Coordinates of C-alpha atoms in Angstrom, one line a residue:
M24 CA 94.9 38.2 -47.4
I25 CA 91.7 36.8 -47.9
S26 CA 89.1 38.4 -50.3
P27 CA 86.2 37.5 -52.7
N28 CA 88.4 37.0 -55.6
T29 CA 90.8 34.6 -54.0
D30 CA 91.7 31.3 -56.2
I31 CA 90.4 28.3 -55.0
K32 CA 93.8 26.7 -54.2
T33 CA 94.7 29.8 -51.6
L34 CA 91.0 29.1 -49.8
I35 CA 92.0 25.2 -49.4
S36 CA 95.6 26.4 -48.4
F37 CA 94.2 28.9 -45.8
L38 CA 91.5 26.8 -44.8
V39 CA 93.6 23.7 -43.6
M40 CA 95.7 26.0 -41.9
K41 CA 93.0 27.8 -39.9
I42 CA 91.8 24.2 -39.1
K43 CA 95.1 23.1 -37.7
L44 CA 95.2 26.4 -35.6
G45 CA 91.7 25.9 -34.4
Y46 CA 92.2 22.5 -33.5
K47 CA 95.3 23.4 -31.7
E48 CA 93.1 25.9 -29.9
G49 CA 90.5 23.4 -28.3
Y50 CA 88.0 23.8 -31.4
G51 CA 86.4 20.9 -33.1
L52 CA 87.4 20.1 -36.2
I53 CA 83.9 20.2 -37.6
E54 CA 83.2 23.2 -36.0
S55 CA 86.6 24.9 -37.7
M56 CA 85.7 23.7 -41.2
N57 CA 81.9 24.8 -40.5
D58 CA 82.8 28.4 -39.7
W59 CA 85.5 28.5 -42.5
C60 CA 83.0 27.1 -45.5
Y61 CA 80.5 29.6 -44.4
K62 CA 83.0 32.5 -44.4
I63 CA 84.1 31.4 -48.0
D64 CA 80.2 31.4 -49.0
Q65 CA 79.5 34.7 -47.4
G66 CA 82.7 35.7 -49.1
K67 CA 81.5 35.1 -52.6
L68 CA 77.6 35.7 -52.1
E69 CA 79.1 39.4 -51.2
A70 CA 81.4 39.4 -54.6
D71 CA 78.3 38.5 -56.1
R72 CA 75.9 41.1 -55.1
G73 CA 78.5 44.1 -54.3
F74 CA 78.0 46.1 -50.7
T75 CA 75.5 48.2 -49.3
Y76 CA 75.3 51.7 -48.2
R77 CA 75.5 50.9 -44.7
E78 CA 79.0 48.6 -45.6
F79 CA 80.0 51.5 -47.3
F80 CA 80.0 53.2 -43.7
D81 CA 82.2 50.8 -42.6
L82 CA 85.2 53.0 -44.2
F83 CA 84.5 55.5 -42.4
N84 CA 83.9 54.1 -39.1
D85 CA 87.1 54.5 -36.6
K86 CA 86.3 52.2 -34.7
I87 CA 87.0 49.3 -37.2
Q88 CA 90.9 48.6 -36.6
E89 CA 93.4 47.8 -38.6
E90 CA 93.6 43.9 -37.4
N91 CA 89.9 43.9 -38.1
F92 CA 89.7 45.0 -41.8
N93 CA 89.4 42.1 -43.0
R94 CA 86.5 41.2 -41.5
Y95 CA 84.5 43.9 -43.5
I96 CA 83.4 43.4 -46.8
I97 CA 84.1 47.4 -47.9
F98 CA 87.6 46.8 -47.1
W99 CA 88.0 43.5 -49.2
F100 CA 86.6 44.9 -52.1
L101 CA 88.9 48.1 -52.1
K102 CA 91.9 45.8 -51.3
I103 CA 92.6 47.8 -48.0
E104 CA 94.9 45.9 -45.7
T105 CA 96.6 48.8 -44.0
A106 CA 95.6 52.0 -42.3
T107 CA 97.6 54.1 -44.7
Q108 CA 95.4 52.8 -47.3
R109 CA 92.3 53.1 -46.0
A110 CA 93.3 57.3 -45.4
F111 CA 93.4 57.5 -49.0
Y112 CA 90.2 55.9 -49.9
R113 CA 88.5 58.1 -47.1
D114 CA 90.0 61.1 -48.7
L115 CA 88.6 59.9 -52.7
Y116 CA 84.9 59.0 -51.3
S117 CA 82.7 60.8 -48.7
Y118 CA 79.9 59.0 -47.0
N119 CA 77.0 60.0 -49.4
T120 CA 75.1 58.5 -52.0
E121 CA 77.2 60.4 -54.5
S122 CA 80.4 58.7 -53.0
Y123 CA 78.3 55.3 -53.1
E124 CA 77.9 55.1 -56.7
K125 CA 81.0 56.5 -57.2
C126 CA 82.7 53.7 -55.6
L127 CA 80.6 50.8 -56.8
L128 CA 81.3 52.1 -60.4
D129 CA 85.0 52.2 -59.7
T130 CA 84.8 48.4 -58.1
N131 CA 82.8 47.2 -61.6
H132 CA 79.7 47.2 -59.9
G133 CA 77.7 49.5 -62.7
E134 CA 75.0 46.4 -62.8
L135 CA 74.1 47.1 -58.8
L136 CA 74.0 50.6 -59.6
R137 CA 71.4 50.3 -62.2
Y138 CA 69.5 48.2 -60.1
L139 CA 69.3 50.3 -57.2
R140 CA 68.1 53.6 -59.4
Q141 CA 66.0 51.4 -61.1
S142 CA 64.0 49.9 -58.1
R143 CA 64.7 53.2 -56.3
R144 CA 66.2 51.7 -53.3
L145 CA 68.8 54.0 -53.3
K146 CA 68.4 56.8 -50.5
H147 CA 69.4 60.5 -51.1
K148 CA 71.3 62.5 -48.1
I149 CA 71.4 66.1 -49.0
P150 CA 74.9 67.2 -47.9
L151 CA 74.1 70.6 -46.0
H152 CA 76.2 72.5 -48.0
Q153 CA 74.1 72.3 -50.9
Y154 CA 71.4 74.2 -49.5
D155 CA 73.7 77.1 -49.9
S156 CA 72.3 76.8 -53.2
H157 CA 68.6 77.0 -51.8
C158 CA 65.8 74.7 -52.1
H159 CA 62.5 74.5 -53.4
I160 CA 59.7 71.8 -52.5
L161 CA 56.7 71.2 -55.0
G162 CA 54.0 69.5 -53.5
A163 CA 49.9 69.5 -53.6
T164 CA 47.7 69.1 -50.5
N165 CA 47.8 65.8 -49.2
S166 CA 50.9 64.9 -50.5
G167 CA 53.1 65.0 -47.4
K168 CA 54.6 68.0 -48.0
S169 CA 54.3 69.5 -44.3
T170 CA 55.7 66.2 -42.8
L171 CA 59.0 66.6 -45.0
L172 CA 59.4 70.2 -44.3
R173 CA 59.2 69.3 -40.5
H174 CA 61.8 66.2 -41.1
K175 CA 64.1 68.3 -42.5
I176 CA 64.0 71.5 -40.1
Y177 CA 64.6 68.5 -37.8
R178 CA 67.7 66.8 -39.6
I179 CA 69.0 70.2 -39.9
R180 CA 69.0 71.6 -36.5
E181 CA 70.3 68.1 -34.9
K182 CA 73.6 68.2 -37.1
L183 CA 73.6 71.9 -36.9
P184 CA 72.7 72.7 -33.1
R185 CA 73.8 76.8 -34.1
S186 CA 71.8 76.8 -36.7
T187 CA 68.5 79.7 -36.8
H188 CA 65.4 78.9 -38.2
I189 CA 62.6 81.2 -39.4
V190 CA 59.5 79.6 -40.7
L191 CA 57.3 81.8 -42.6
D192 CA 53.8 79.6 -42.6
P193 CA 50.6 81.1 -43.8
H194 CA 48.2 78.7 -43.0
G195 CA 49.8 77.3 -39.6
L196 CA 49.8 73.5 -39.6
L197 CA 53.5 73.6 -40.5
A198 CA 54.1 75.7 -37.4
K199 CA 52.0 74.1 -34.8
E200 CA 53.6 70.7 -35.7
I201 CA 57.0 72.0 -35.3
Y202 CA 56.2 73.4 -32.3
K203 CA 54.3 70.5 -31.0
S204 CA 57.6 68.1 -31.5
D205 CA 59.9 70.1 -30.1
Q206 CA 60.9 68.5 -26.9
T207 CA 64.7 69.1 -27.8
N208 CA 64.6 72.3 -29.0
S209 CA 61.5 73.9 -26.7
K210 CA 63.9 76.7 -24.9
N211 CA 65.0 77.9 -28.1
T212 CA 61.8 78.3 -29.8
I213 CA 59.3 81.6 -30.3
Y214 CA 56.1 80.4 -31.2
L215 CA 54.1 83.7 -32.8
D216 CA 50.7 83.0 -33.3
L217 CA 47.7 85.4 -32.8
D218 CA 45.3 82.8 -31.8
F219 CA 48.0 81.9 -29.1
K220 CA 46.0 83.0 -26.2
K221 CA 42.5 84.8 -26.7
G222 CA 43.1 88.3 -25.5
W223 CA 47.0 88.1 -26.3
T224 CA 49.2 89.5 -28.7
Y225 CA 52.9 89.8 -29.7
K226 CA 54.2 92.7 -31.3
L227 CA 56.7 93.1 -34.1
N228 CA 58.1 96.6 -35.2
I229 CA 58.9 95.8 -39.2
L230 CA 61.1 98.9 -39.2
D231 CA 64.1 97.8 -36.7
I232 CA 67.4 97.2 -38.2
P233 CA 70.2 95.8 -36.5
D234 CA 73.2 98.6 -36.4
R235 CA 72.7 102.4 -37.1
E236 CA 75.6 102.2 -40.3
D237 CA 74.8 104.1 -43.5
K238 CA 74.8 101.5 -45.4
T239 CA 72.2 99.8 -43.0
I240 CA 70.0 102.7 -43.3
R241 CA 70.3 102.8 -46.8
F242 CA 69.2 99.8 -47.2
A243 CA 66.2 99.2 -44.9
S244 CA 65.2 102.6 -46.7
E245 CA 64.6 101.3 -50.2
N246 CA 63.8 97.9 -48.8
V247 CA 61.2 99.0 -46.9
T248 CA 59.7 101.7 -49.3
G249 CA 59.6 99.1 -51.9
V250 CA 57.8 96.9 -50.2
M251 CA 55.1 98.9 -49.1
K252 CA 54.7 100.3 -52.7
A253 CA 53.8 96.3 -53.1
V254 CA 51.5 96.5 -50.5
L255 CA 49.3 99.2 -51.8
E256 CA 50.0 98.0 -55.5
S257 CA 46.6 95.9 -55.8
N258 CA 44.7 99.8 -56.3
G259 CA 47.7 101.2 -58.3
V260 CA 50.6 103.4 -57.0
S261 CA 51.5 106.9 -58.9
D262 CA 55.1 107.8 -59.2
I263 CA 54.6 110.7 -56.8
Q264 CA 53.2 108.5 -53.9
I265 CA 56.1 106.7 -53.7
S266 CA 58.4 110.0 -53.9
V267 CA 55.9 110.5 -50.9
L268 CA 56.4 107.1 -49.0
Q269 CA 60.3 107.3 -49.7
M270 CA 60.7 110.9 -47.8
C271 CA 58.8 109.7 -44.7
V272 CA 60.3 105.9 -44.5
N273 CA 63.9 107.9 -45.1
Y274 CA 62.6 110.1 -41.6
V275 CA 61.7 107.0 -39.9
Y276 CA 64.5 105.8 -40.1
S277 CA 66.9 109.1 -39.4
K278 CA 65.7 108.1 -35.9
E279 CA 67.3 105.9 -33.2
N280 CA 64.6 104.0 -33.0
P281 CA 62.6 103.6 -35.8
H282 CA 59.3 102.2 -36.0
F283 CA 55.7 101.6 -37.5
D284 CA 53.5 104.2 -35.1
L285 CA 56.3 107.3 -36.1
F286 CA 55.6 106.6 -40.1
L287 CA 52.2 106.1 -39.2
D288 CA 52.1 109.4 -37.3
L289 CA 53.8 111.6 -40.2
L290 CA 51.0 110.5 -42.5
S291 CA 48.7 111.8 -40.2
L292 CA 50.1 115.4 -39.5
K293 CA 50.8 114.5 -35.5
P294 CA 51.6 118.0 -34.4
E295 CA 55.3 117.0 -32.4
T296 CA 56.4 114.4 -35.3
L297 CA 55.6 116.8 -38.3
T298 CA 57.7 119.2 -36.6
D299 CA 60.2 117.3 -36.0
A300 CA 60.0 116.1 -39.7
A301 CA 60.4 119.3 -40.7
R302 CA 63.5 119.8 -39.5
F303 CA 64.9 116.9 -41.0
D304 CA 63.5 117.6 -44.6
P305 CA 62.1 121.2 -44.8
R306 CA 59.9 119.3 -47.4
F307 CA 57.6 118.5 -44.7
A308 CA 56.4 121.9 -43.5
N309 CA 55.3 122.6 -47.1
K310 CA 51.4 122.6 -47.8
E311 CA 52.5 120.4 -50.9
F312 CA 52.8 117.7 -48.5
T313 CA 50.5 118.5 -45.2
N314 CA 47.6 119.5 -47.7
S315 CA 48.6 117.1 -50.8
N316 CA 45.8 114.7 -52.1
T317 CA 49.1 111.9 -52.3
R318 CA 49.6 112.3 -48.4
K319 CA 45.7 112.3 -47.5
A320 CA 45.6 108.9 -50.2
L321 CA 48.3 107.1 -48.5
E322 CA 47.2 107.7 -45.5
A323 CA 43.9 106.3 -46.3
R324 CA 45.1 103.0 -47.3
F325 CA 47.5 102.8 -44.8
N326 CA 44.8 103.0 -42.1
L327 CA 42.5 100.7 -44.2
L328 CA 45.1 98.0 -44.1
L329 CA 45.1 98.4 -40.4
E330 CA 41.2 98.2 -40.1
N331 CA 41.7 94.6 -39.6
V332 CA 42.4 94.5 -35.8
A333 CA 44.6 91.4 -35.8
L334 CA 47.6 93.4 -38.2
R335 CA 47.0 96.4 -36.3
N336 CA 47.5 94.6 -32.9
I337 CA 50.8 93.4 -34.2
L338 CA 52.3 96.3 -36.3
R339 CA 51.3 99.4 -33.7
G340 CA 53.0 99.8 -30.2
K341 CA 56.2 98.6 -28.6
G342 CA 57.9 95.6 -30.2
T343 CA 57.9 92.1 -27.9
V344 CA 59.7 90.7 -30.4
N345 CA 63.8 91.0 -31.5
L346 CA 64.4 89.2 -34.3
G347 CA 67.8 90.8 -34.8
K348 CA 69.1 89.5 -31.4
A349 CA 67.4 86.1 -32.1
I350 CA 68.8 85.5 -35.7
K351 CA 72.6 86.4 -34.2
K352 CA 72.7 84.7 -31.1
G353 CA 72.4 81.4 -33.0
G354 CA 70.4 78.0 -32.2
N355 CA 66.9 79.8 -32.2
T356 CA 63.7 78.3 -33.9
I357 CA 61.6 81.0 -35.1
L358 CA 57.8 80.2 -35.7
F359 CA 55.5 82.9 -37.6
D360 CA 51.9 81.2 -37.6
L361 CA 49.9 83.2 -39.9
S362 CA 46.6 81.5 -39.7
G363 CA 44.8 84.3 -37.3
L364 CA 45.2 86.4 -40.2
P365 CA 42.4 86.6 -42.7
E366 CA 43.6 86.0 -46.3
E367 CA 42.0 88.6 -48.8
M368 CA 44.6 91.8 -47.3
S369 CA 46.5 91.5 -44.0
K370 CA 47.8 88.2 -44.7
P371 CA 49.5 89.0 -48.1
A372 CA 50.2 92.4 -46.8
F373 CA 52.0 91.2 -43.2
A374 CA 53.6 88.6 -45.1
K375 CA 55.3 90.9 -47.2
L376 CA 56.2 92.9 -44.5
L377 CA 57.7 90.5 -42.4
L378 CA 59.9 89.1 -45.1
A379 CA 61.4 92.9 -45.4
S380 CA 61.8 93.2 -41.8
I381 CA 64.2 89.6 -42.0
K382 CA 65.4 91.3 -45.1
N383 CA 66.7 94.4 -42.8
M384 CA 68.2 92.3 -40.2
V385 CA 70.0 90.1 -42.3
Q386 CA 71.4 92.3 -45.0
Q387 CA 74.9 92.7 -43.3
R388 CA 75.5 89.1 -41.5
G389 CA 79.2 88.0 -41.8
L390 CA 80.4 91.6 -42.7
H391 CA 82.2 91.6 -39.2
E392 CA 82.2 87.8 -37.9
K393 CA 81.2 84.6 -38.9
P394 CA 77.1 84.1 -38.2
A395 CA 75.2 81.2 -37.3
P396 CA 73.7 79.3 -40.2
L397 CA 70.5 81.0 -41.2
F398 CA 67.5 79.0 -42.8
L399 CA 64.4 80.9 -44.1
W400 CA 61.3 78.5 -44.1
I401 CA 58.7 80.0 -46.5
D402 CA 55.7 77.8 -46.9
E403 CA 53.6 79.0 -49.8
C404 CA 56.1 81.2 -51.0
Q405 CA 53.9 82.9 -53.3
V406 CA 52.2 84.6 -50.7
F407 CA 55.7 86.1 -48.7
V408 CA 57.8 87.0 -51.8
T409 CA 57.4 90.4 -54.0
G410 CA 58.6 91.1 -57.3
A411 CA 61.1 89.0 -59.2
Y412 CA 62.4 85.5 -57.6
E413 CA 65.7 86.1 -59.2
K414 CA 66.4 89.3 -57.1
F415 CA 65.2 87.6 -54.3
I416 CA 67.2 84.2 -54.5
S417 CA 70.3 86.6 -55.4
E418 CA 69.7 88.5 -52.3
M419 CA 69.3 86.0 -49.9
R420 CA 72.7 84.0 -51.1
K421 CA 74.4 87.3 -50.8
F422 CA 73.2 87.8 -47.3
G423 CA 74.3 83.6 -46.4
V424 CA 70.9 82.9 -45.8
K425 CA 69.7 79.4 -47.3
L426 CA 66.3 79.6 -48.4
I427 CA 63.9 76.3 -48.5
L428 CA 60.9 78.1 -50.1
A429 CA 57.6 75.3 -50.5
N430 CA 54.5 75.6 -52.3
Q431 CA 51.4 73.7 -54.1
F432 CA 51.7 74.4 -57.8
I433 CA 54.2 75.9 -60.5
E434 CA 51.7 77.9 -61.6
Q435 CA 50.9 79.9 -58.1
I436 CA 54.1 80.8 -59.7
R437 CA 52.4 83.1 -61.9
D438 CA 55.9 85.1 -63.7
D439 CA 58.0 83.2 -66.2
Y440 CA 61.1 84.6 -65.1
S441 CA 60.3 83.6 -61.5
R442 CA 59.7 79.7 -62.4
L443 CA 63.2 80.2 -64.4
A444 CA 64.7 81.6 -61.5
I445 CA 64.3 78.6 -59.7
K446 CA 64.9 76.4 -62.5
K447 CA 68.2 77.8 -62.8
Q448 CA 69.5 79.1 -59.7
V449 CA 67.8 77.0 -56.9
G450 CA 70.3 73.9 -56.1
V451 CA 67.8 71.4 -54.7
K452 CA 64.8 70.9 -56.0
I453 CA 62.1 68.9 -54.1
G454 CA 58.9 67.7 -56.0
R455 CA 55.9 65.5 -55.9
A456 CA 53.2 65.9 -58.5
K457 CA 50.6 63.8 -60.7
R458 CA 51.3 65.7 -63.9
T459 CA 54.8 66.2 -65.3
S460 CA 54.3 69.9 -66.1
D461 CA 54.1 70.3 -62.6
L462 CA 57.8 69.5 -62.4
S463 CA 58.4 71.6 -65.1
T464 CA 61.5 73.3 -63.0
M465 CA 63.3 69.5 -63.0
I466 CA 64.5 67.2 -64.9
V467 CA 62.7 64.1 -64.5
P468 CA 64.2 61.1 -65.8
E469 CA 62.0 58.4 -67.9
R470 CA 62.0 56.2 -64.8
Y471 CA 59.8 57.8 -62.8
L472 CA 57.2 58.2 -66.2
K473 CA 54.4 55.5 -67.2
E474 CA 52.6 56.4 -70.8
G475 CA 54.4 59.9 -70.1
Q476 CA 52.8 60.5 -66.7
L477 CA 54.4 60.4 -63.7
N478 CA 54.5 57.2 -61.5
L479 CA 55.6 57.6 -58.1
K480 CA 54.7 55.4 -55.0
K481 CA 53.1 56.7 -52.2
Y482 CA 54.8 59.3 -50.2
E483 CA 57.7 59.5 -52.8
W484 CA 59.9 62.4 -53.9
I485 CA 62.0 63.2 -56.7
I486 CA 64.8 65.1 -56.0
E487 CA 67.3 67.3 -58.0
T488 CA 70.8 67.6 -57.0
H489 CA 72.9 69.8 -59.7
D490 CA 71.6 67.8 -62.4
R491 CA 71.7 64.6 -60.5
T492 CA 67.7 63.2 -60.0
T493 CA 67.0 60.4 -58.4
S494 CA 64.0 59.8 -55.6
F495 CA 63.2 59.2 -52.1
I496 CA 60.2 57.7 -49.7
A497 CA 59.5 60.9 -47.2
P498 CA 60.6 59.5 -43.5
N499 CA 57.8 59.4 -41.0
F500 CA 59.1 58.9 -37.7
L501 CA 57.9 62.3 -36.7
L502 CA 54.5 61.2 -37.1
S503 CA 54.1 58.5 -33.8
G504 CA 54.2 61.6 -31.5
K505 CA 57.4 60.0 -29.9
H506 CA 59.4 63.5 -30.3
D507 CA 56.1 65.5 -29.3
V508 CA 56.5 67.8 -26.4
A509 CA 55.0 66.5 -22.7
E510 CA 52.2 67.5 -22.1
E511 CA 53.0 69.0 -18.7
V512 CA 56.1 70.4 -20.4
K513 CA 53.9 72.1 -23.4
E514 CA 51.7 74.0 -20.4
R515 CA 54.9 75.4 -19.2
L516 CA 56.3 76.2 -22.5
N517 CA 53.2 77.6 -23.2
Q518 CA 53.0 80.0 -20.0
S519 CA 56.7 80.9 -21.0
M520 CA 55.7 82.2 -24.6
I521 CA 52.9 84.3 -23.0
D522 CA 55.5 86.0 -20.7
K523 CA 58.1 86.1 -23.1
Y524 CA 56.8 87.5 -26.1
Y525 CA 53.4 88.6 -26.0
V526 CA 51.2 91.4 -24.4
K527 CA 47.5 91.7 -23.4
I528 CA 45.3 93.4 -26.1
D529 CA 44.6 97.5 -25.4
S530 CA 46.7 96.8 -22.3
K531 CA 50.0 99.1 -21.5
P532 CA 52.9 97.7 -22.5
R533 CA 54.5 95.6 -19.5
N534 CA 58.0 96.4 -18.9
V535 CA 59.5 93.6 -20.8
N536 CA 63.0 93.7 -18.5
S537 CA 60.4 92.1 -16.1
D538 CA 63.0 89.8 -13.3
K539 CA 60.1 87.0 -13.0
P540 CA 62.0 83.9 -12.6
S541 CA 61.2 81.1 -15.5
D542 CA 62.0 77.3 -15.7
F543 CA 63.6 78.7 -19.1
S544 CA 66.0 80.3 -20.6
T545 CA 66.7 83.9 -19.8
D546 CA 67.9 84.8 -23.2
V547 CA 64.7 86.8 -23.7
F548 CA 64.5 88.0 -27.5
I549 CA 62.5 91.2 -26.8
D550 CA 63.1 95.1 -27.2
D551 CA 65.1 97.1 -24.3
A552 CA 62.9 99.3 -22.2
E553 CA 62.9 102.9 -22.5

């Protein structure tokens, strides 16, 4: 077999043989010589320059048959002549940048590898399994962070069609862009936006749970109590208030269909609710509860929270979105656009309650069957995550949820222990900034610095995976609009969203099991009618 390392005598002998063969087959002498001189020159050139990432892919291309191995440069370098030899190297390498770099080193192309790294020409693809240890993306306004997030969601859904994606977006831009460019997944998209249609709202039962198992109820009760405490924490929460909160939440979860209205009815001493609660726990009948300043203070603070009309419309009444069913089925994208909520109190409060609801739904994933992959995308993560990131990150990993956290500046995560948790416990870190201090959770190599400051190209991002750092230019193919939903499809899609997940404000909830025909999926993830 001829390779780039073949000596010149063998090459000449081989060339003479091919000329004779070509002449017999009807080829002209000059044509045969030109053809094989070109192949020799090309082989020597390729030996000097090495092989590209695309040429490395040929090792894994099943369409290349054994008789054609000598036409592909990667087989030359690895001296592969048989299918058995190829199988050996396919076990040794994988089609990713880590294996490509290893193969370059194994074939004595360290100089080429150094050049590719220094010139930042080596693309980095994140193996999907690395998302198991979560991802953190840090990029300021106008850095292209939203475009990068859209691209990653698009690619992961493309590779894992059964995966479910929940996107929490406080500003709405990311959710709107995903919804707009959702041509291939429009039937499996749930878009929730308070401003979606004037006079309409979606409703979410934040106290819903996937089953009635004791473990589920215990977790949900502690989880929701902790989040309610965090929601009220701006004005301080006493130990006795926490105790009363826990007592009320325990009662709500003793019911077959726990919901937020029941919690509010108990705090406001609605007679039938109070009577039923006293049967569950006699303390509810005592004056220490009914006449206590603690209960009155909690009632007043939750009423103040619900003074915001938009938030009240979401939390009160029968839920129209069943998160549990949407997550369990797989293949869905659930977009929470929270831009319709005011910044001051309502948005952070609902963000925390929403995250608590999601945790309730996922805390027993995988105990009874292998679940579909679940990705939780949280833009402006500091708005949603309550308490230490270390606990939150560990919990999500335990529940089999792949976190993608994103925010603008590391200072937005004010707790030093939380920053350390991102640095130590998150496996994939992606960042773009002007100051090295902004990327303090990453290890930034010298090649990305100039006079001590970050020196990145336009839309270039640094990526660190398991102690290895490189960079990439963010893709922009989604910006062309080619992947956007066609206008006529969008109108039908919008109407489908209204029919499935929204109700008129201040109207009596409709029968959610309507048999009204639809051009879209009949899998409607909403609560069953009572």
